XYZ file of C-alpha atoms in Angstrom:
213
model
C -5.969 -18.929 -9.134
C -4.694 -15.517 -7.130
C -6.764 -13.292 -8.931
C -9.956 -13.344 -10.642
C -8.791 -10.995 -13.453
C -6.052 -8.314 -14.213
C -7.499 -5.548 -15.817
C -4.770 -3.485 -17.962
C -5.894 -0.592 -19.469
C -9.376 1.007 -19.103
C -11.439 3.686 -20.412
C -11.643 5.520 -16.869
C -7.912 5.800 -16.808
C -7.217 6.208 -20.533
C -6.871 10.087 -19.949
C -5.550 10.525 -16.689
C -1.542 10.751 -16.864
C -1.253 8.532 -13.782
C 1.002 5.595 -13.728
C -0.323 3.543 -10.966
C -1.527 -0.152 -9.952
C -3.966 -1.431 -7.225
C -5.309 -4.594 -5.867
C -8.505 -4.715 -4.862
C -11.167 -7.740 -3.314
C -10.964 -9.054 -0.064
C -11.733 -12.335 -0.887
C -10.103 -14.560 -3.906
C -12.867 -14.692 -5.869
C -13.249 -11.013 -6.171
C -9.723 -9.932 -6.369
C -8.743 -7.887 -9.386
C -5.516 -5.960 -10.229
C -5.813 -2.734 -11.936
C -2.997 -1.277 -13.922
C -3.458 2.281 -15.662
C -2.836 2.915 -19.386
C -0.264 5.599 -18.563
C 1.857 2.716 -16.720
C 1.507 0.276 -19.393
C 2.765 2.846 -21.890
C 5.520 4.101 -19.172
C 7.265 0.795 -18.036
C 8.983 -1.816 -19.917
C 7.219 -5.526 -20.067
C 9.558 -6.411 -17.436
C 9.111 -3.541 -15.218
C 5.150 -4.057 -15.729
C 5.610 -7.811 -14.492
C 7.256 -6.542 -11.355
C 4.663 -4.183 -10.747
C 2.212 -6.855 -10.915
C 4.157 -9.314 -9.018
C 4.233 -6.506 -6.325
C 0.428 -6.502 -6.326
C 0.200 -10.016 -6.150
C 2.565 -9.640 -3.153
C -0.157 -7.656 -1.227
C -2.594 -10.807 -1.733
C 0.034 -13.299 -0.953
C 0.849 -11.541 2.449
C -3.010 -10.817 2.906
C -2.573 -7.205 3.266
C -6.314 -6.767 2.264
C -7.411 -8.866 5.450
C -4.665 -6.970 7.495
C -6.157 -3.512 6.584
C -9.803 -5.084 7.542
C -8.655 -5.864 10.796
C -6.692 -2.605 11.140
C -10.039 -0.951 10.791
C -11.473 -2.942 13.562
C -8.716 -1.926 15.847
C -9.195 1.701 15.531
C -12.453 1.229 17.836
C -9.886 -0.643 20.279
C -7.511 2.026 20.279
C -10.169 4.909 20.666
C -12.091 2.765 23.546
C -8.974 2.258 25.477
C -7.244 5.410 25.099
C -10.567 7.508 26.331
C -10.447 5.013 29.600
C -7.237 6.075 29.948
C -7.909 9.853 29.512
C -11.536 9.824 31.063
C -10.426 11.705 34.382
C -9.057 14.853 32.146
C -12.379 15.019 29.983
C -15.713 16.177 31.321
C -18.076 17.399 28.638
C -19.035 15.603 25.616
C -17.507 18.052 23.315
C -14.245 17.266 24.803
C -14.858 13.609 24.301
C -15.971 14.379 20.629
C -12.812 16.194 20.244
C -10.652 13.291 21.873
C -12.247 10.844 19.489
C -11.306 12.648 16.519
C -7.897 13.384 17.796
C -7.225 9.770 18.719
C -8.528 8.648 15.212
C -6.253 10.699 13.691
C -3.358 9.539 15.965
C -4.131 5.777 14.778
C -4.247 6.568 11.296
C -0.661 8.114 11.473
C 0.986 6.192 13.982
C -0.520 2.698 13.564
C -2.171 2.307 10.263
C 0.445 4.279 8.534
C 3.207 2.220 10.367
C 1.610 -0.924 8.919
C 0.805 0.528 5.551
C 4.288 1.527 4.792
C 5.656 -2.092 5.951
C 3.290 -3.900 3.579
C 4.562 -1.828 1.085
C 7.930 -2.898 1.624
C 6.840 -6.703 1.830
C 5.342 -6.442 -1.568
C 8.140 -4.771 -3.018
C 10.223 -7.738 -1.470
C 7.918 -10.143 -2.840
C 8.028 -8.631 -6.353
C 11.565 -8.698 -6.431
C 11.724 -12.123 -5.512
C 9.092 -13.430 -8.369
C 10.873 -11.482 -11.069
C 14.007 -12.898 -9.790
C 15.591 -9.321 -10.163
C 15.578 -6.896 -7.355
C 17.111 -4.302 -9.845
C 14.159 -4.931 -12.132
C 11.738 -4.033 -9.333
C 13.946 -0.923 -8.111
C 13.736 0.393 -11.678
C 9.785 0.003 -11.964
C 9.768 1.885 -8.796
C 12.166 4.753 -10.295
C 9.894 4.652 -13.615
C 6.846 5.073 -11.613
C 8.209 8.241 -9.504
C 9.494 9.872 -12.898
C 6.044 9.111 -14.666
C 4.159 10.422 -11.879
C 6.497 13.359 -11.252
C 7.269 12.194 -7.624
C 9.962 13.080 -5.881
C 12.364 10.452 -4.938
C 12.759 11.379 -1.307
C 8.971 11.969 -0.950
C 6.683 9.728 1.546
C 3.294 9.504 2.732
C 1.310 8.064 5.627
C 0.883 4.924 3.409
C 3.964 4.761 1.245
C 7.880 5.325 2.176
C 9.787 7.360 -0.261
C 10.948 5.499 -3.359
C 14.507 6.067 -2.450
C 14.180 4.117 0.871
C 12.054 1.245 -0.728
C 14.932 0.714 -3.123
C 17.629 0.999 -0.516
C 15.624 -1.857 1.711
C 15.421 -4.254 -1.402
C 19.191 -3.585 -1.568
C 19.601 -4.102 1.964
C 17.471 -7.075 2.064
C 19.356 -8.716 -0.943
C 22.722 -8.378 0.276
C 21.805 -9.185 3.702
C 20.730 -12.526 2.760
C 23.460 -13.386 -0.024
C 20.795 -12.583 -2.826
C 18.033 -14.966 -1.579
C 15.093 -13.113 -0.562
C 12.988 -16.202 0.428
C 14.490 -15.923 4.080
C 13.119 -12.295 4.326
C 9.689 -13.071 2.754
C 9.700 -15.970 5.574
C 10.660 -13.447 8.272
C 7.713 -10.995 7.081
C 5.006 -13.604 7.274
C 6.230 -14.815 11.034
C 5.943 -11.096 11.936
C 2.723 -10.376 10.072
C 1.073 -13.709 11.816
C 2.346 -12.627 14.883
C 1.077 -8.817 14.607
C -2.425 -10.481 13.705
C -2.674 -12.960 16.524
C -1.786 -9.790 18.925
C -4.738 -7.860 17.444
C -7.161 -10.611 17.508
C -6.418 -11.324 21.196
C -6.874 -7.602 21.677
C -10.352 -7.430 20.051
C -11.130 -10.469 21.836
C -10.317 -9.144 25.473
C -11.957 -5.741 24.714
C -15.129 -7.346 23.718
C -15.066 -9.392 26.785
C -14.222 -6.820 29.207
C -17.037 -4.367 27.747
C -19.549 -6.796 26.947
C -19.654 -9.233 29.969
C -17.753 -7.365 32.973
C -19.820 -5.039 35.160
C -19.226 -1.083 34.286
């Protein structure tokens, strides 16, 4: 009951040599996992299962809801930052440039940090579900090879494959092969972060809506 459907192979991806998977749908009834044709042709059935489990992990950890909350927090971040730097900006042009710069900073420093954290959490969930961190690591390796991506290359939203595999290994050995504890710790961390963001949103709305300027 986690997903409405899993779309495995589609005419839109049939001609593209990209091995990728994704999950969409903020709510359970609209949630779908997509797998490209090249992924299905490249990975073994076990590795494909690990990738699907990874995408299920994003849903189980409510990462899509977190992304929506993080999008709302962009306004909070920009608003409070403008309050802090207001003595140093004078013209509308400077304010406009400041807003753009602050949004870029938020994407890189805040959204990017959470996005990379979410990928590691989904990796842990995938490894836990298939019962083999090595299979999850193998899937990541073969995805990188299929897409001709360097093992050490990272992005704003994804850590490098090398660091993701190292993270899996560290979590596995740290807890004696039991990833359930690592998953529980990640859930509590996410709940604390969500509570802090919701509080920040509520405080911001109250201060700017109901208090005198």
